[in-house]
Coordinates of C-alpha atoms in Angstrom, one line a residue:
X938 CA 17.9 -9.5 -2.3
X939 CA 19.3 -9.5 -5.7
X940 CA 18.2 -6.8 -8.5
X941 CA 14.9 -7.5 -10.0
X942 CA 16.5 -8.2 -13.3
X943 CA 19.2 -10.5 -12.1
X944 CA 16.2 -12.3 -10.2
X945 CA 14.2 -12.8 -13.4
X946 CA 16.6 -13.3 -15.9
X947 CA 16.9 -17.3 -15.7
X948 CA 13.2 -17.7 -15.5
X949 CA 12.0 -20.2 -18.1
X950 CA 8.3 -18.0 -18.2
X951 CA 8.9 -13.9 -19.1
X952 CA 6.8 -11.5 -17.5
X953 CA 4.6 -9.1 -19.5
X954 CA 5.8 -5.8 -18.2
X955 CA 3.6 -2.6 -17.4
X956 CA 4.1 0.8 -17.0
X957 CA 3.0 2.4 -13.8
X958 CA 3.9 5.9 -12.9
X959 CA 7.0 7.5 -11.6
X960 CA 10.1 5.1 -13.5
X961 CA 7.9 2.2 -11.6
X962 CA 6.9 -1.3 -13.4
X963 CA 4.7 -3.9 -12.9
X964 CA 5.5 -7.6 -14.1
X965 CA 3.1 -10.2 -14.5
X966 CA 3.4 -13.5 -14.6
X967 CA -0.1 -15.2 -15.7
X968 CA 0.0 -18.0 -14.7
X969 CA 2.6 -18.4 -12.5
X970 CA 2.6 -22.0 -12.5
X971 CA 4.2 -22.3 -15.4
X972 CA 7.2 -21.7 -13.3
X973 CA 9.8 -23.7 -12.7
X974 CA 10.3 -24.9 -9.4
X975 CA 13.2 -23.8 -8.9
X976 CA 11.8 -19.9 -10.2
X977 CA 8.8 -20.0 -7.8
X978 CA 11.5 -20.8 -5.0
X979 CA 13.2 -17.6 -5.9
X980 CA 10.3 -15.4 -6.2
X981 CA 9.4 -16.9 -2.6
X982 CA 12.9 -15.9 -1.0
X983 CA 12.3 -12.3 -2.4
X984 CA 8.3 -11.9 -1.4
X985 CA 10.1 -13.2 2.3
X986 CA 12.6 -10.4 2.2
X987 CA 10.6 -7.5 0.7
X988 CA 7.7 -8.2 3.2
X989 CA 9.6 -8.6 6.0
X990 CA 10.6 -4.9 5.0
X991 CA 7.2 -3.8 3.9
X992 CA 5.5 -5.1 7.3
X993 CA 8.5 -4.6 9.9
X994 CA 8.4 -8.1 10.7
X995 CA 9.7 -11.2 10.0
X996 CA 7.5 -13.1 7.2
X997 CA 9.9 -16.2 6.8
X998 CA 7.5 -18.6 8.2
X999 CA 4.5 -17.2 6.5
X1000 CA 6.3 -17.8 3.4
X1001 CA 7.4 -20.9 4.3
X1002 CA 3.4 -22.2 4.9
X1003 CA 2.4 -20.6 1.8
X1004 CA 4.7 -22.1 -0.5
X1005 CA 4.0 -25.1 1.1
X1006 CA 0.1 -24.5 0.5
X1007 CA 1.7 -23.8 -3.1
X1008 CA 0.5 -20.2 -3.4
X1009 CA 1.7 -19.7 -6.7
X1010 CA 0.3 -22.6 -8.3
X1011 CA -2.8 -21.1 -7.5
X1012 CA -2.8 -17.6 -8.6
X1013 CA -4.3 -16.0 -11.6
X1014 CA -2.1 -14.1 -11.8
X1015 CA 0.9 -12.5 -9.9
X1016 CA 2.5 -9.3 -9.9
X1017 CA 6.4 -7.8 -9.0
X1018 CA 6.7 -4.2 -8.2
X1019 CA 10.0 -2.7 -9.3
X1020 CA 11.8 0.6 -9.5
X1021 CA 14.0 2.3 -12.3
X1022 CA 16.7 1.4 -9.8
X1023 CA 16.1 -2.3 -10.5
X1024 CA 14.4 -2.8 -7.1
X1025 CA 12.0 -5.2 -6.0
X1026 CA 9.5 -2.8 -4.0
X1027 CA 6.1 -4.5 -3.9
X1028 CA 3.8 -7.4 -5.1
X1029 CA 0.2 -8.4 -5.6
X1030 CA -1.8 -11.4 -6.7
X1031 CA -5.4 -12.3 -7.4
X1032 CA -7.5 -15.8 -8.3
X1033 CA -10.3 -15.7 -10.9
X1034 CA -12.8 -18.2 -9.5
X1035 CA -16.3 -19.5 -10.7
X1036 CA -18.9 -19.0 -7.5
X1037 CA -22.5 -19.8 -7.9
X1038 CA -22.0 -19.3 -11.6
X1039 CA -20.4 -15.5 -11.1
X1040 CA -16.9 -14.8 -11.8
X1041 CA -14.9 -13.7 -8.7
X1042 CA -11.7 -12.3 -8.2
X1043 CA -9.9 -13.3 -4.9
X1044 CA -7.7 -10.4 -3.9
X1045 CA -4.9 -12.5 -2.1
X1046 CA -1.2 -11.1 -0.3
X1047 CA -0.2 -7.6 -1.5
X1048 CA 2.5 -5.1 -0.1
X1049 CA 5.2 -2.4 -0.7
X1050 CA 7.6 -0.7 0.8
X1051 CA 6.4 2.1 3.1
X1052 CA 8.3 4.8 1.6
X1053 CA 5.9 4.3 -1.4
X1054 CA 3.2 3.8 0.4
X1055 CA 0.1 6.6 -0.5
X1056 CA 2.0 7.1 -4.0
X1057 CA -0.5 5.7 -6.2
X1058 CA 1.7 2.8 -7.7
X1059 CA -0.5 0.2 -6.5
X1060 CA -3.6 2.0 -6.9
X1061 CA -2.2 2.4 -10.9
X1062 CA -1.7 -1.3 -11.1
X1063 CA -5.3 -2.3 -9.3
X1064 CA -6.7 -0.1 -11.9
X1065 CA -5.2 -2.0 -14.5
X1066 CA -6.5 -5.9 -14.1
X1067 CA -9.8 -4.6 -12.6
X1068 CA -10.6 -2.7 -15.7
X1069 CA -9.2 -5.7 -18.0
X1070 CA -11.0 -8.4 -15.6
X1071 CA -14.2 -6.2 -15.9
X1072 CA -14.4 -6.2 -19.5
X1073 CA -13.5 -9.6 -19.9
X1074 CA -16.7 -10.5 -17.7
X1075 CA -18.7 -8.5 -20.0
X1076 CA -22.5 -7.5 -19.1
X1077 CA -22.6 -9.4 -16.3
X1078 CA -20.2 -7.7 -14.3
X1079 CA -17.8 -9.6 -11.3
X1080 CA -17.5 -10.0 -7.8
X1081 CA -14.3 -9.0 -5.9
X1082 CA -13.8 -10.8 -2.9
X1083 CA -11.4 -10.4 0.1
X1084 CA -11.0 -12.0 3.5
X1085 CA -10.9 -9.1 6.0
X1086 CA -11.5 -8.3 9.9
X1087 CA -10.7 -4.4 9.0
X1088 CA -13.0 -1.9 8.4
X1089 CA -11.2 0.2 6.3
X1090 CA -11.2 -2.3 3.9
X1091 CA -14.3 -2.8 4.0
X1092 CA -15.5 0.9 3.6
X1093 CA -13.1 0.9 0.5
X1094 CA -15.6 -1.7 -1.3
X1095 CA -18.5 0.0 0.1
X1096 CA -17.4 3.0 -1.7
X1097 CA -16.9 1.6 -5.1
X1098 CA -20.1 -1.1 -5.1
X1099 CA -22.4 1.3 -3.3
X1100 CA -24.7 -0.2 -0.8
X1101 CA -26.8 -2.3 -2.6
X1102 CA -23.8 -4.3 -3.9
X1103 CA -22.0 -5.0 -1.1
X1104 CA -22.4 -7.9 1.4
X1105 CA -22.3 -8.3 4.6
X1106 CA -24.2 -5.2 4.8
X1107 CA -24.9 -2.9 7.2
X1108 CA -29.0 -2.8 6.6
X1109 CA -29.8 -6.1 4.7
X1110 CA -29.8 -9.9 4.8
X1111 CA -27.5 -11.8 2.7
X1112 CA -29.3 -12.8 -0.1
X1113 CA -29.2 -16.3 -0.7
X1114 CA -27.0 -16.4 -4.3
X1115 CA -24.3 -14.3 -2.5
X1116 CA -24.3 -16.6 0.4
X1117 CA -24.1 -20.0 -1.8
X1118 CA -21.2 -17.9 -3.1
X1119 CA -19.6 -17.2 0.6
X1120 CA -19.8 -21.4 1.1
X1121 CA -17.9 -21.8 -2.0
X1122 CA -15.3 -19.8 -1.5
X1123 CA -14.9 -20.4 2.6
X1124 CA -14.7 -24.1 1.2
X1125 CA -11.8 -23.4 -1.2
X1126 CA -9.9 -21.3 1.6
X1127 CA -10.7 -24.8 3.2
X1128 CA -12.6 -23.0 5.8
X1129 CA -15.8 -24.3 5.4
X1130 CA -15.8 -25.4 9.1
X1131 CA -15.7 -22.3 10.3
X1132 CA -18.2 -20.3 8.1
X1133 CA -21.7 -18.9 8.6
X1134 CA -23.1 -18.4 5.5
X1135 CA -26.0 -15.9 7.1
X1136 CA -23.3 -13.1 8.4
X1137 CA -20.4 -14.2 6.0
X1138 CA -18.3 -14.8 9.1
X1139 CA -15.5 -17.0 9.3
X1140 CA -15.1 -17.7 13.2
X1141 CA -11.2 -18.2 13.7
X1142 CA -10.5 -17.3 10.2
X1143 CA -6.9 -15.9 11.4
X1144 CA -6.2 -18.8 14.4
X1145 CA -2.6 -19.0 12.6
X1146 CA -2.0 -15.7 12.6
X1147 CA -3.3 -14.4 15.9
X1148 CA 0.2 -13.1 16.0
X1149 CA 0.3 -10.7 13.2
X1150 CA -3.1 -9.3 14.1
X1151 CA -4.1 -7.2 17.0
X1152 CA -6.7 -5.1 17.9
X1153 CA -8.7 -4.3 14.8
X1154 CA -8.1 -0.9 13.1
X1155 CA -11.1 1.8 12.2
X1156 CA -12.5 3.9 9.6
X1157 CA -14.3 7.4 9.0
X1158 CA -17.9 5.6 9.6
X1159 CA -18.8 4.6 13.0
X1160 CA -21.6 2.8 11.7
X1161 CA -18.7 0.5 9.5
X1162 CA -16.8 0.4 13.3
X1163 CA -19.6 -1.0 15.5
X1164 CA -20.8 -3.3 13.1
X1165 CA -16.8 -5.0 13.0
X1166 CA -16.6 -4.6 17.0
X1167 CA -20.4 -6.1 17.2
X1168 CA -19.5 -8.9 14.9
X1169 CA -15.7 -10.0 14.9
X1170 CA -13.2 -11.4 17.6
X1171 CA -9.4 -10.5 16.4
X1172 CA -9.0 -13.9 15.1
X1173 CA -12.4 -13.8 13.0
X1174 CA -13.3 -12.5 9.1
X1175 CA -15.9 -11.4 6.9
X1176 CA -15.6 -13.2 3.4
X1177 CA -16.7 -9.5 1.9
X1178 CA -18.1 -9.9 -1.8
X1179 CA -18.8 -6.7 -3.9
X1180 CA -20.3 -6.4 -7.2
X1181 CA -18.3 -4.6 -9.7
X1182 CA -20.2 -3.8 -12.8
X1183 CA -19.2 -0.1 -14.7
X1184 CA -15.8 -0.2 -16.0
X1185 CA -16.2 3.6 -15.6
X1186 CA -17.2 3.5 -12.0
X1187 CA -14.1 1.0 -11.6
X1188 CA -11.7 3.8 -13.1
X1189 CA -12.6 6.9 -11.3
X1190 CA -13.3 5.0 -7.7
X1191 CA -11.7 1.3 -7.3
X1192 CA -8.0 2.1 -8.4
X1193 CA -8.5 5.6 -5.8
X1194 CA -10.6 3.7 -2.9
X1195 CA -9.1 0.0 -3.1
X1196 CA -5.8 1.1 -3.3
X1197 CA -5.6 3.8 -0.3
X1198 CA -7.3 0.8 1.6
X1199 CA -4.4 -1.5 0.8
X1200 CA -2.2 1.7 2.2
X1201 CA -4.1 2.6 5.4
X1202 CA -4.1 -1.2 6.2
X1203 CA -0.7 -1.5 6.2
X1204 CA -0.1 1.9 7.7
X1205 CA -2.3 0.9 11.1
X1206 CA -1.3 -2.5 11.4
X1207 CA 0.9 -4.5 9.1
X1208 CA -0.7 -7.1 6.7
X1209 CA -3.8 -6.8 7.4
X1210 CA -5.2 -7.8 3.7
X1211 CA -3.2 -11.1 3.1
X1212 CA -4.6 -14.6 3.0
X1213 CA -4.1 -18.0 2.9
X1214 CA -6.0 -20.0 0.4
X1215 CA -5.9 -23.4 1.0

């Protein structure tokens, strides 16, 4: 992989750069496609090689389908992780969508390498376009929504939402604006199909990438567990939608609890938070 600056430097869009912690950078690209073609196909031939090191497995064929799917034409907006040592070490990438009238940030493929994994650099950068996405929303607060099978992630946005703002839930029905807002975004993942608006279940949410997931990981709360095990096959999802709504809350608990998520996931079993919008 070449140095993060020689990557960059012929890009026709710069990258707003921010500071993270420890001589590490983030670098933004909002929105990325503004690209050229010919830039996008560079960043994809780095996100293959710095996943395939950040997972331990070979993501040329994911990267393949989603550039394909044109992943980056999609995005909000999309982040590089590098290091002083002019390293590409990680990446992230969210969509701001409309659903049922509420904005809604889609949390889509995010890694690092594990030897910064549980150092806080992603958590530092989370922290950073929540707060910003949370005061751009203003009063009325945003959803943050995910495609997950693992519990750990889903205990994360427990965490930070508390109970009342987080569906599925353990306790309660879905209440009928927060399903209208599962159908809209199952049918932008194109997965319409395959979604039950009642549970937020996407039956067969992972058939194309049985191969990367196996059985599903666990969290500290056994109630989280059995509801997963009760619930989900391997190959199935929750489209999980929190409310986020105190930009306070966010700075104390989301950039902590989202981000040791993102870690633990891909600690226990490899890239368990990435999607494919369609």
């Amino acid at each position: 992989m070449p140095a993060f600056s020689t990557l960059v430097r012929p890009f026709n869009v710069k990258a707003t750069v921010l500071q993270l912690k420890r001589g590490y950078h983030g670098a933004c690209w909002a929105p990325p496609a503004r690209l050229e073609p010919a830039h996008k196909q560079a960043i994809y031939d780095a996100l293959r090689e710095v996943s395939t090191l950040a997972f331990g497995a070979d993501m040329t064929l994911y990267w393949r389908d989603r550039a394909a799917g044109g992943y980056l034409d999609k995005l909000t907006r999309f982040y590089f992780i590098h290091s002083e040592d002019d390293r590409v070490v990680g990446w992230t990438g969210y969509h701001r969508l409309k659903l049922a009238g509420r904005t809604c940030l889609y949390l889509d493929s995010t890694g690092v390498l594990p030897e910064l994994q549980n150092t806080g650099i992603m958590t530092r950068l989370f922290g950073h376009f929540l707060l910003g996405e949370l005061l751009r929303a203003g009063p009325q607060g945003l959803y943050v929504s995910m495609r997950t099978e693992n519990p750990v992630v889903y205990q994360a946005f427990y965490k930070v939402a508390g109970e009342r703002n987080i569906f599925p839930s353990l306790s309660v029905p879905v209440p009928d604006k927060v399903q209208e807002m599962g159908r809209q975004l199952a049918a932008w993942l194109g997965q319409s199909d395959k979604f039950d608006a009642p549970s937020l279940r996407v039956k067969g949410a992972y058939d194309n990438l049985d191969a990367l997931y196996g059985e599903l990981p666990t969290c500290d709360d056994d109630g989280i567990n059995r509801y997963f095990r009760q619930h989900l096959r391997p190959v199935d999802a929750f489209l999980v939608l929190a409310r986020l709504s105190n930009p306070g809350t966010l700075l104390s608990l989301a950039a902590r609890r989202l981000g040791t998520a993102l870690r633990k996931s891909r600690t226990r079993r490899g890239p368990a938070l990435e999607d494919t919008a369609a």
